[in-house]
mmCIF file of C-alpha atoms and ligand atoms in Angstrom:
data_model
loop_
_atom_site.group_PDB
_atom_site.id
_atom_site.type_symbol
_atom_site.label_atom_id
_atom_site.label_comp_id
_atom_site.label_asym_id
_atom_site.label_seq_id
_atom_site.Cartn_x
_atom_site.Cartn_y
_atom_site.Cartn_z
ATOM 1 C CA UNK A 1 -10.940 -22.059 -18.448
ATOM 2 C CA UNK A 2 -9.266 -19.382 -16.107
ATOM 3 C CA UNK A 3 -10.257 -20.104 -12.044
ATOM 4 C CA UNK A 4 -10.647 -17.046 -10.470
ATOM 5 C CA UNK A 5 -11.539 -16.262 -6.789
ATOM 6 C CA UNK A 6 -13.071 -13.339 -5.799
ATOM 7 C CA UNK A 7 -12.212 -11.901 -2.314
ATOM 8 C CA UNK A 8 -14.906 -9.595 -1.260
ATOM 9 C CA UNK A 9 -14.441 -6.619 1.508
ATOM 10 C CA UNK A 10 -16.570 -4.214 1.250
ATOM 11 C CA UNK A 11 -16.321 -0.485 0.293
ATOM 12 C CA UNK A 12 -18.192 1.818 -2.302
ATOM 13 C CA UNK A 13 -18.394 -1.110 -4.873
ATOM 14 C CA UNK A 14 -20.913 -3.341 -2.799
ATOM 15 C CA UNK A 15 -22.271 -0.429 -1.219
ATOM 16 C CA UNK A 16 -26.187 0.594 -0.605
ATOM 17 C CA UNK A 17 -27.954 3.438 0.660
ATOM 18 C CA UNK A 18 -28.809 3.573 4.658
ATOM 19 C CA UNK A 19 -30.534 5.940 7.237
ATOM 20 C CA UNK A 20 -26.716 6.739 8.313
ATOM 21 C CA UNK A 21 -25.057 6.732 4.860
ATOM 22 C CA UNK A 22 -23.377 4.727 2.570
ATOM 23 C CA UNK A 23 -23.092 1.109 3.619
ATOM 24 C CA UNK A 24 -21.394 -1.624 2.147
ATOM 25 C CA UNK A 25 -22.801 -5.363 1.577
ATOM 26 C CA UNK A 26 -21.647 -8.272 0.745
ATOM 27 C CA UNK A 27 -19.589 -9.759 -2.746
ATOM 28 C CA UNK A 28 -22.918 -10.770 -4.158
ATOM 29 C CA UNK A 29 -23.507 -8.605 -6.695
ATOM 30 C CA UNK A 30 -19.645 -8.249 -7.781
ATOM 31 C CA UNK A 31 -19.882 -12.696 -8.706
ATOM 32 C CA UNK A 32 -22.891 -11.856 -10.381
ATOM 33 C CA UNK A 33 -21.541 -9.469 -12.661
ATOM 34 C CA UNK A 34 -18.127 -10.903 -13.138
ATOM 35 C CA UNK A 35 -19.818 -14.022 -14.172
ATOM 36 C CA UNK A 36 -22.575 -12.325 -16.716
ATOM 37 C CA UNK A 37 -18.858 -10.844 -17.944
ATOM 38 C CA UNK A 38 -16.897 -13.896 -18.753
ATOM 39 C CA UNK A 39 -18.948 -17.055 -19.496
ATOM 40 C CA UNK A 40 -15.488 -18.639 -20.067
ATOM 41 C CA UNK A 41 -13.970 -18.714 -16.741
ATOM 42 C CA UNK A 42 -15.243 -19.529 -13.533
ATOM 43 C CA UNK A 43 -15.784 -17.625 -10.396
ATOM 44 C CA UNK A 44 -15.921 -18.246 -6.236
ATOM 45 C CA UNK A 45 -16.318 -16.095 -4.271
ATOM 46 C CA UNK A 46 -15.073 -15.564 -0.359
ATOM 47 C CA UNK A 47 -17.176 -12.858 1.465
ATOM 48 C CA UNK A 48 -14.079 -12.357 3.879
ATOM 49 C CA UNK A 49 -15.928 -9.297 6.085
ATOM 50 C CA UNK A 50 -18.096 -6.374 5.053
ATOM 51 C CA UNK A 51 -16.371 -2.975 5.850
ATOM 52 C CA UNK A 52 -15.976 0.346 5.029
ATOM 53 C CA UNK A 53 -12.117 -0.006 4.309
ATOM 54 C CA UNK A 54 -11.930 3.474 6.913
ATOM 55 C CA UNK A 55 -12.294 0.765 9.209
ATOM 56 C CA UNK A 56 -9.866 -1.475 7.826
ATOM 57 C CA UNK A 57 -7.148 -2.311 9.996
ATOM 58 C CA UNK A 58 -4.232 -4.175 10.980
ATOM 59 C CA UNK A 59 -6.514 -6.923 11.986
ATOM 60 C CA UNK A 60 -8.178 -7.129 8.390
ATOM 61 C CA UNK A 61 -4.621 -7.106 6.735
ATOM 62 C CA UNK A 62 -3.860 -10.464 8.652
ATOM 63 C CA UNK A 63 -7.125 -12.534 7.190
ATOM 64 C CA UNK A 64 -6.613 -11.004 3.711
ATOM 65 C CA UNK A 65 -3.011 -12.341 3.815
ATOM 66 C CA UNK A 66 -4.263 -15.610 4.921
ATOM 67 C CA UNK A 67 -7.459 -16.020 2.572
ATOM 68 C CA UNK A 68 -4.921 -15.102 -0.161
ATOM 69 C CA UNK A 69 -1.765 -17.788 0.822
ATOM 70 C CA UNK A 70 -4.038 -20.417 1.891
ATOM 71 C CA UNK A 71 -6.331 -20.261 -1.949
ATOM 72 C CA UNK A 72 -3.253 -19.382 -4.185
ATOM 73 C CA UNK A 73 -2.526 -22.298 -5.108
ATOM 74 C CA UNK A 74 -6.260 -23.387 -6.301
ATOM 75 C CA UNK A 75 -6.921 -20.414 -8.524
ATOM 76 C CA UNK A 76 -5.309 -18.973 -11.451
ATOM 77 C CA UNK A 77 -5.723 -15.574 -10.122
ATOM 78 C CA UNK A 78 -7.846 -13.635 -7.271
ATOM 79 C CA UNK A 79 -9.659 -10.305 -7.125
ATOM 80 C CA UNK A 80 -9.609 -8.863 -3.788
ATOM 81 C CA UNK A 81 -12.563 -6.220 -3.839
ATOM 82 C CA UNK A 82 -12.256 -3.123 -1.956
ATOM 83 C CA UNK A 83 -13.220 0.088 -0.686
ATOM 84 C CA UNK A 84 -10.766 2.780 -2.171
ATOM 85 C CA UNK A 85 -9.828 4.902 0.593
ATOM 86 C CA UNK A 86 -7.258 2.751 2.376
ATOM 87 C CA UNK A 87 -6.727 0.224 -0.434
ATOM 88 C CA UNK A 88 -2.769 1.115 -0.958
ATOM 89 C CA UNK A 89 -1.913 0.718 2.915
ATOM 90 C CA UNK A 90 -3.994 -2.874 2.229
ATOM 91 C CA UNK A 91 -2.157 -3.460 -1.308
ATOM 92 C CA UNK A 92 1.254 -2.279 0.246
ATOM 93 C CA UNK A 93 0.714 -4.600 3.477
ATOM 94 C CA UNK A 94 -0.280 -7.859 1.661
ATOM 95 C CA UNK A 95 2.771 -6.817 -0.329
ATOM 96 C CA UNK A 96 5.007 -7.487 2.528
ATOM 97 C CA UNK A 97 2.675 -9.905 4.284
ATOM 98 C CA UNK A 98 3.107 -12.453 0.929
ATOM 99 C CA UNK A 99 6.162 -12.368 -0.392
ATOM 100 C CA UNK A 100 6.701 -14.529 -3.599
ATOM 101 C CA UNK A 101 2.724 -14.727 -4.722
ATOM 102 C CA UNK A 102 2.482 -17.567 -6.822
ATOM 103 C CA UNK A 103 -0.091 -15.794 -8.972
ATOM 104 C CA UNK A 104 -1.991 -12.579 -10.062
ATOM 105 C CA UNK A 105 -3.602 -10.929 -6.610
ATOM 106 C CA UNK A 106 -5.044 -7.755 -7.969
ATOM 107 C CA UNK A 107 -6.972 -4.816 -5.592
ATOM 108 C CA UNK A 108 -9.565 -3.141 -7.135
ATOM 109 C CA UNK A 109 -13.047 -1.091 -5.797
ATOM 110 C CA UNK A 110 -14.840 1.864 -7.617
ATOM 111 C CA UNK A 111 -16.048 5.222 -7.174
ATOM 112 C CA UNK A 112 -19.515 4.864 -7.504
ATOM 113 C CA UNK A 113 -21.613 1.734 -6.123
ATOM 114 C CA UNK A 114 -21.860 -1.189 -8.316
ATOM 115 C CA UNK A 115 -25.754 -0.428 -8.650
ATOM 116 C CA UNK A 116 -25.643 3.024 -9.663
ATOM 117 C CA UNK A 117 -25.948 3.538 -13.290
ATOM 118 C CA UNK A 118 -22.867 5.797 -14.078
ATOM 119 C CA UNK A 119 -20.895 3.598 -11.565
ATOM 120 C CA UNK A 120 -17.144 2.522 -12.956
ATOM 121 C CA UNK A 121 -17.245 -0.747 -10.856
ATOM 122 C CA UNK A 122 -18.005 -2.617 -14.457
ATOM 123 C CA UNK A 123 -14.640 -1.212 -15.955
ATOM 124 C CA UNK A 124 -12.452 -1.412 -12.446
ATOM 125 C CA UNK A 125 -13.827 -5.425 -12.697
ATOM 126 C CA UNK A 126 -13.275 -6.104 -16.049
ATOM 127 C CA UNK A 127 -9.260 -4.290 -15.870
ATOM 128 C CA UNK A 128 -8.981 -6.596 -12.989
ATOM 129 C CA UNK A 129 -9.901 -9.634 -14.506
ATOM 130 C CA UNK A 130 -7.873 -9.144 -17.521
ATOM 131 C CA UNK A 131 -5.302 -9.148 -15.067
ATOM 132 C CA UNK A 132 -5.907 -11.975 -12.855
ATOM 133 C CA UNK A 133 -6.113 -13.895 -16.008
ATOM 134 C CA UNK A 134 -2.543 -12.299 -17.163
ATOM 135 C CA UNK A 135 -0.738 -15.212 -14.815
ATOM 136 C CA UNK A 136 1.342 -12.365 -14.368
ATOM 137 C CA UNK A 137 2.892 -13.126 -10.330
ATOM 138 C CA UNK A 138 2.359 -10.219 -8.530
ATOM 139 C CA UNK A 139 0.087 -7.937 -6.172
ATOM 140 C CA UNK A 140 -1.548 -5.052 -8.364
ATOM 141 C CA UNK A 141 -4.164 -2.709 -7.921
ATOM 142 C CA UNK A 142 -6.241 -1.938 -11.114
ATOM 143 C CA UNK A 143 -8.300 0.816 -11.501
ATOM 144 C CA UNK A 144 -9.404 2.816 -14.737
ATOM 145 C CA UNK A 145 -7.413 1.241 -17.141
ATOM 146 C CA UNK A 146 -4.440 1.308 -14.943
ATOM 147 C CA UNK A 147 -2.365 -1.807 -13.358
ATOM 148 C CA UNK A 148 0.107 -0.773 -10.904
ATOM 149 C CA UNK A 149 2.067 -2.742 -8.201
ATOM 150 C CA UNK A 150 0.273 -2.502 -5.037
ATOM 151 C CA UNK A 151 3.220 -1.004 -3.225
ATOM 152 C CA UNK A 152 2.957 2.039 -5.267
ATOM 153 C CA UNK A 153 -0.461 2.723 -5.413
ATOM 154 C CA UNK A 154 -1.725 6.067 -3.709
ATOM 155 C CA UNK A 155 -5.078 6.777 -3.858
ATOM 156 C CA UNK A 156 -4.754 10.902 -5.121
ATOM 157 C CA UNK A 157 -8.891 12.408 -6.206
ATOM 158 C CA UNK A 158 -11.249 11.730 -3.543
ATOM 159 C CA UNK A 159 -14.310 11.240 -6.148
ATOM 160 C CA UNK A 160 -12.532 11.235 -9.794
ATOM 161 C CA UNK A 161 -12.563 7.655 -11.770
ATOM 162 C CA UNK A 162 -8.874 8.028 -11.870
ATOM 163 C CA UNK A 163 -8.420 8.357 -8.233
ATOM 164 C CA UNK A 164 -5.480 5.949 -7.947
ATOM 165 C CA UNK A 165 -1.947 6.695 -9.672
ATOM 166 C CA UNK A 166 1.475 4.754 -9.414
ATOM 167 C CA UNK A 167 3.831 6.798 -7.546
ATOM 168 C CA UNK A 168 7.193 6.587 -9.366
ATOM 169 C CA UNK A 169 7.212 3.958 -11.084
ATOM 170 C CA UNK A 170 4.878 3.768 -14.405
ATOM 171 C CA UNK A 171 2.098 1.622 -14.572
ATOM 172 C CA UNK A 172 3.357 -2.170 -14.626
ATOM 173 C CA UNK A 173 0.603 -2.617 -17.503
ATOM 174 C CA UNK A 174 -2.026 -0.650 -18.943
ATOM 175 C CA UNK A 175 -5.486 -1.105 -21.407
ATOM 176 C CA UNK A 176 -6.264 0.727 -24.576
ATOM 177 C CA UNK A 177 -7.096 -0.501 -27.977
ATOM 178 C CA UNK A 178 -4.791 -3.042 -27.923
ATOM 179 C CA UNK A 179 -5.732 -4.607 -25.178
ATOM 180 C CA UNK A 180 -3.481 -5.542 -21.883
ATOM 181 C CA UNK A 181 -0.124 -4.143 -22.628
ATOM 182 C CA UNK A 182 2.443 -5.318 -20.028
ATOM 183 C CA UNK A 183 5.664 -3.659 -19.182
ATOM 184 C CA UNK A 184 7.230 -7.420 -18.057
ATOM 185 C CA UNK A 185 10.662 -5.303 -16.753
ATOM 186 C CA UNK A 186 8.996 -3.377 -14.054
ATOM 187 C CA UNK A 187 7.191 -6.628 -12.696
ATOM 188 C CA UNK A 188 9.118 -8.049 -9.723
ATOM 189 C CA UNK A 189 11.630 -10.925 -9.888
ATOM 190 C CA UNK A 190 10.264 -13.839 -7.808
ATOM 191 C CA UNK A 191 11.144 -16.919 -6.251
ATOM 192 C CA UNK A 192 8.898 -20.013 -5.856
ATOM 193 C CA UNK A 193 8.693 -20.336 -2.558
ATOM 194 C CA UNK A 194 5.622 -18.345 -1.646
ATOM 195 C CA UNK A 195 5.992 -17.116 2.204
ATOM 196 C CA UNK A 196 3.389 -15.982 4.319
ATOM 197 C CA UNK A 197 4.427 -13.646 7.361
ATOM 198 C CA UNK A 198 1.785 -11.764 9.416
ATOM 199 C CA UNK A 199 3.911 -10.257 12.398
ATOM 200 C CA UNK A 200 3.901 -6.929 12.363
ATOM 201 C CA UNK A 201 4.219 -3.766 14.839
ATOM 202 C CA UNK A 202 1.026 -1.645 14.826
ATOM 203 C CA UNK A 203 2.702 1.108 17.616
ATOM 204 C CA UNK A 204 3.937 3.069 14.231
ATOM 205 C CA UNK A 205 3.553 6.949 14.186
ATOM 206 C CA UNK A 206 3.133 9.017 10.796
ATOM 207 C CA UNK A 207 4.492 12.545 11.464
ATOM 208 C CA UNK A 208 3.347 15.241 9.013
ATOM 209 C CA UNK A 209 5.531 18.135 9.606
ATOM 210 C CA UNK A 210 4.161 21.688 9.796
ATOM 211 C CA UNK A 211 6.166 24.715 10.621
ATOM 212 C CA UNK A 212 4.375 25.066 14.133
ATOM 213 C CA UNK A 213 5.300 21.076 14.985
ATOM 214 C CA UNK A 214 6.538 21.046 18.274
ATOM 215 C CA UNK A 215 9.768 18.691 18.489
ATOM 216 C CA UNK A 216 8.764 17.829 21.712
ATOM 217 C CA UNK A 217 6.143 15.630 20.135
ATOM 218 C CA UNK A 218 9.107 13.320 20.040
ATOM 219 C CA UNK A 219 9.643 12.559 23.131
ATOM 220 C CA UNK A 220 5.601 12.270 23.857
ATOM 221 C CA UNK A 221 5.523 9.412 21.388
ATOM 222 C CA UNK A 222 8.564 7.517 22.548
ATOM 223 C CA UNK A 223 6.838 7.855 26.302
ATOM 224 C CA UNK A 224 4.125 6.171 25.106
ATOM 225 C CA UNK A 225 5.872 3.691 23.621
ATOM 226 C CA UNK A 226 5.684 4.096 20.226
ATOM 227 C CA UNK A 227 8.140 1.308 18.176
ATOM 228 C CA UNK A 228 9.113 3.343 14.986
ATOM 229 C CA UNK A 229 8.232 6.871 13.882
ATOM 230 C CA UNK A 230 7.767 7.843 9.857
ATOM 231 C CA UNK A 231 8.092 11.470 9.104
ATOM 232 C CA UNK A 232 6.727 13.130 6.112
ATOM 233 C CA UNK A 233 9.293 15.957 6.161
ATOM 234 C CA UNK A 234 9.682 19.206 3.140
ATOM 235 C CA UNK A 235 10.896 19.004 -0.134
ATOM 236 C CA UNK A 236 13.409 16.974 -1.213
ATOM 237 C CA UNK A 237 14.328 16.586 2.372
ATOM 238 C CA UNK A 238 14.226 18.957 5.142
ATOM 239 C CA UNK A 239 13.457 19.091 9.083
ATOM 240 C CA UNK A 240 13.890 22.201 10.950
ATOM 241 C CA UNK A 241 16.707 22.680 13.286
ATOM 242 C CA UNK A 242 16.268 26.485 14.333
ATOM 243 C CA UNK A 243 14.099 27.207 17.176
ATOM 244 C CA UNK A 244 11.734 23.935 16.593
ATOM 245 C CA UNK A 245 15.052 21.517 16.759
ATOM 246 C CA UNK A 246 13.919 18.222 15.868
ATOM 247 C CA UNK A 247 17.408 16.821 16.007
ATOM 248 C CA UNK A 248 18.422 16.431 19.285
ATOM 249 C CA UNK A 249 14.427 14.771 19.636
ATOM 250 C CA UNK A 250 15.111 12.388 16.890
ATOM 251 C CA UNK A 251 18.765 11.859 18.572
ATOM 252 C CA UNK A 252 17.115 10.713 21.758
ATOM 253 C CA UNK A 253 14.670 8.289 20.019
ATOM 254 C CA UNK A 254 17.167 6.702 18.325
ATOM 255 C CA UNK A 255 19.305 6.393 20.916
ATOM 256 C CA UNK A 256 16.046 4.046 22.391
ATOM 257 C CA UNK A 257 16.122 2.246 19.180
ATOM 258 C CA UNK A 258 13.522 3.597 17.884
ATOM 259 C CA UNK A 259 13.362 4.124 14.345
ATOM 260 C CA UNK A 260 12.813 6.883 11.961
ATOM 261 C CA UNK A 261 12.409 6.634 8.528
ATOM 262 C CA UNK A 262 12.114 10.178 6.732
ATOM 263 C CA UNK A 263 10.438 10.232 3.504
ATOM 264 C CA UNK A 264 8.674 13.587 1.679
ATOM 265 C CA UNK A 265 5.283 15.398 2.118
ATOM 266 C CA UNK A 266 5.674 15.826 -2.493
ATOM 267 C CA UNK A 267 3.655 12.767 -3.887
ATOM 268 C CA UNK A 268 6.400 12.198 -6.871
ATOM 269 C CA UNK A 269 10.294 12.005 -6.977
ATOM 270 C CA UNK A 270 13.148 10.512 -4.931
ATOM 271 C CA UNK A 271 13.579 12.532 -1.319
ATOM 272 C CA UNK A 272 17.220 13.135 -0.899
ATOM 273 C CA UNK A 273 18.362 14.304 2.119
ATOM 274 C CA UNK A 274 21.244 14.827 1.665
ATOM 275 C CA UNK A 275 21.419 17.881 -0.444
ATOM 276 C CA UNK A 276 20.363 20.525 1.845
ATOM 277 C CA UNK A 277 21.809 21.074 5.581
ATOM 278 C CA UNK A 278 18.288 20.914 6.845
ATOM 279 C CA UNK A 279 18.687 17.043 5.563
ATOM 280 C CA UNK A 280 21.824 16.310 6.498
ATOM 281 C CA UNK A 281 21.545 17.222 9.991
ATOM 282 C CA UNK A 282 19.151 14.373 10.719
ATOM 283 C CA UNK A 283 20.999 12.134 8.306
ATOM 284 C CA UNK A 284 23.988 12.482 10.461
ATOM 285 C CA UNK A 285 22.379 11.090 13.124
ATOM 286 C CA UNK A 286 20.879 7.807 11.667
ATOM 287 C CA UNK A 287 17.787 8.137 10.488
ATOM 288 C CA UNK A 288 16.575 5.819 7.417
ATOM 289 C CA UNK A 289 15.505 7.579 3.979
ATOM 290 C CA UNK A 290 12.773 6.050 2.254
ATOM 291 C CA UNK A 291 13.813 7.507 -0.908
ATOM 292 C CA UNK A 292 11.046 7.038 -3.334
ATOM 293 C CA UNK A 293 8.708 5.125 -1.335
ATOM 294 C CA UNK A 294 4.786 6.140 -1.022
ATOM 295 C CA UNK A 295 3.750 7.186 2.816
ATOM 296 C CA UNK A 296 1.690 3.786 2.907
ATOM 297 C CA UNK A 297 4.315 1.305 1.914
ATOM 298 C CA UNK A 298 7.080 3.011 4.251
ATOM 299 C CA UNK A 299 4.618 2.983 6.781
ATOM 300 C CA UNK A 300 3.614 -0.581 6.227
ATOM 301 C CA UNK A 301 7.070 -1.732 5.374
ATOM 302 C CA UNK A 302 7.933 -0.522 8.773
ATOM 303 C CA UNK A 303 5.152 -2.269 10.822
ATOM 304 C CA UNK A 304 6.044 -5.039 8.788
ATOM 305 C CA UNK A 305 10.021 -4.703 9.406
ATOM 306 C CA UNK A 306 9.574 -3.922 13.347
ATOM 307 C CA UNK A 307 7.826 -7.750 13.272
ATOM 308 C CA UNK A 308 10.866 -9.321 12.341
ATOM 309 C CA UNK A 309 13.441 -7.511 13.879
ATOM 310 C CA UNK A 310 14.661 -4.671 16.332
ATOM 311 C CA UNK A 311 17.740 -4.707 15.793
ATOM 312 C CA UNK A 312 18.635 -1.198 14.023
ATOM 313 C CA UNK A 313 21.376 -2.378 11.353
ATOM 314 C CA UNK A 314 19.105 -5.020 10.060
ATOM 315 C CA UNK A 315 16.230 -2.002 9.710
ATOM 316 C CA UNK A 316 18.335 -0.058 8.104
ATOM 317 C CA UNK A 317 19.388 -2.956 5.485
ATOM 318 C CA UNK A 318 15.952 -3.893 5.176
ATOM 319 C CA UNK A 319 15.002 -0.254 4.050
ATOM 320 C CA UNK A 320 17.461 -0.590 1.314
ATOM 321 C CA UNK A 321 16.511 -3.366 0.038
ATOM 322 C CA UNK A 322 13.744 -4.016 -2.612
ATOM 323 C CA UNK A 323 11.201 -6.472 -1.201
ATOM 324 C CA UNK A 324 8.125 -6.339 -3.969
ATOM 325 C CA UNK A 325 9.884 -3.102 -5.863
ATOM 326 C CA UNK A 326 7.866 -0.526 -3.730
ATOM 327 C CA UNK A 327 11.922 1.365 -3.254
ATOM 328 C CA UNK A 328 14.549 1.996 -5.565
ATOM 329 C CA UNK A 329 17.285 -0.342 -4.728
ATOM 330 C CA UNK A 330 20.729 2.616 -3.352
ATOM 331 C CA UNK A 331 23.365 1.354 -5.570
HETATM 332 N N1 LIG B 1 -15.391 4.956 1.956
HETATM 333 C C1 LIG B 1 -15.257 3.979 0.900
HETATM 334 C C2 LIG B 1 -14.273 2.923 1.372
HETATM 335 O O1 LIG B 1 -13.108 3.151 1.362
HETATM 336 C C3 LIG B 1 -14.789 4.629 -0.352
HETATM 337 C C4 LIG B 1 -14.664 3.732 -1.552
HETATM 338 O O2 LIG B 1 -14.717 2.532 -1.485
HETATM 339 O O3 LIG B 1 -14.477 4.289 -2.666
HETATM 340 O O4 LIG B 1 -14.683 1.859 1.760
#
């Protein structure tokens, strides 16, 4: 008999109707229907808070992590319920937060609320289960038939049942007619010595760049004391350098040892920058690629990085280093 633990949160699964909106409740009705779904394995059921994930923060991350490390080793896998919209910066973050998992830890949520009659919370629990029962070590994200690994999960249709996909990398398993098919060599290698690590740097700044962004932005941020900046520059990799010149900006910060790590406003493929001059320019002077990484795990990974160290050559190592496969390792 499989023992799983639910993890409840909140979002559109547990949700109800209010005055003011959607609102979500608490993991009640998600035991109930895992149990009327499995008569063979048993359930509890932690009703860790009761948010909207929008309102899901740093905070949040930290008890997840801990409800998760300190129950691992009492279940044969756990369900972490969800609201969608900020489930991969939760997914990435426990990914970093728990290194080593000693079991299945799978996200999942739906689009509709579990009491609505069309709702795909039914399906999004029953994917999930099959994988917390897989004994598969890992943190996934399931969601319409998909499994992927929590640090590549992006959540891409705002109202579609296959909002989530798994930014390149495939899906680590999938469900069809022959049930849970797993693809065992993109699952990360693990130790056994599960490590739980909450200390992270929330003063992190997500740049989108537009053709109007004013370089001087920069500087603003670094006055304010923000600890590491992520970009979202063009293309394969580009920052402008004529007129709006972000370099000598981006020079200054790092020179304060603060970090950038440039990564690519395209959902799919590797950013390289250094094909194009418009890359190299800021490559030159030391800022960290994040190659194929999804905004939310470079973003995490550098909160999460920034908690262990500031010491730039260990940042940049870190960045090239796999920690739960959310990067291509540079050979
Ligand atoms: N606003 C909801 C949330 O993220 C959306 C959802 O769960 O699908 O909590």
């Amino acid at each position: 008999m499989a023992k799983i633990l639910i993890i409840a949160t909140g979002g559109t699964i547990t949700s109800v109707e209010s005055k003011s909106g959607l609102r979500p409740n608490d993991g009640n009705v998600i035991l109930n229907a895992l149990k009327t779904m499995d008569s063979s394995s048993s359930f509890e059921m932690i009703n860790l808070f009761t948010l909207d994930s929008s309102n899901i923060q740093p905070e949040e991350w930290k008890l997840i992590a801990k409800a998760v490390y300190d129950n691992q080793t009492m279940y044969d896998g756990i369900i972490i319920t969800h609201g969608t919209d900020t489930m991969a910066y939760s997914s990435s973050m426990l990914c970093f937060m728990l290194q080593n998992p000693l079991i299945p830890i799978v996200f999942t949520g739906s689009q509709l609320p579990i009491s609505n009659e069309l709702t795909d919370a039914f399906q999004n629990l029953r994917y999930s289960l099959a994988m917390a029962k897989s004994k598969i070590r890992g943190i996934f994200l399931a969601f319409n038939r998909k499994i992927m690994l929590g640090c590549r999960a992006v959540k891409v249709r705002t109202s579609s049942f296959h909002a989530f996909e798994s930014i390149n990398l495939r899906y680590v398993a999938q469900i069809d007619s022959r049930g849970l098919t797993i693809n065992q060599n993109l699952i990360p290698k693990f130790t056994d010595s599960s490590i739980l690590n909450t200390s992270i740097e929330t003063n992190i700044f997500l740049l989108k760049m537009t053709p109007t962004t004013d370089p001087h932005i920069i500087d603003l941020l670094i006055d304010y004391g923000i600890k590491g900046i992520v970009i979202e520059a063009y293309g394969a990799g580009g920052i402008s350098f004529m007129r709006r010149n972000f370099v000598d900006s981006l020079q200054k910060a790092i020179n304060k040892n603060v970090p950038i790590c440039v990564c690519s406003q395209c959902l799919y493929e590797e950013a390289n920058f250094n094909i194009y001059e418009v890359g190299k320019k800021v490559l030159d002077i030391g800022v960290i690629e994040a190659l194929d990484m999804t905004t939310e795990a470079c973003v995490t990974k550098l909160m999460w990085v920034l908690g262990q160290t500031n010491d730039m050559a260990l940042i940049k190592k870190y960045f090239k280093t796999s920690i739960m496969g959310e990067i291509r390792e540079e050979n």
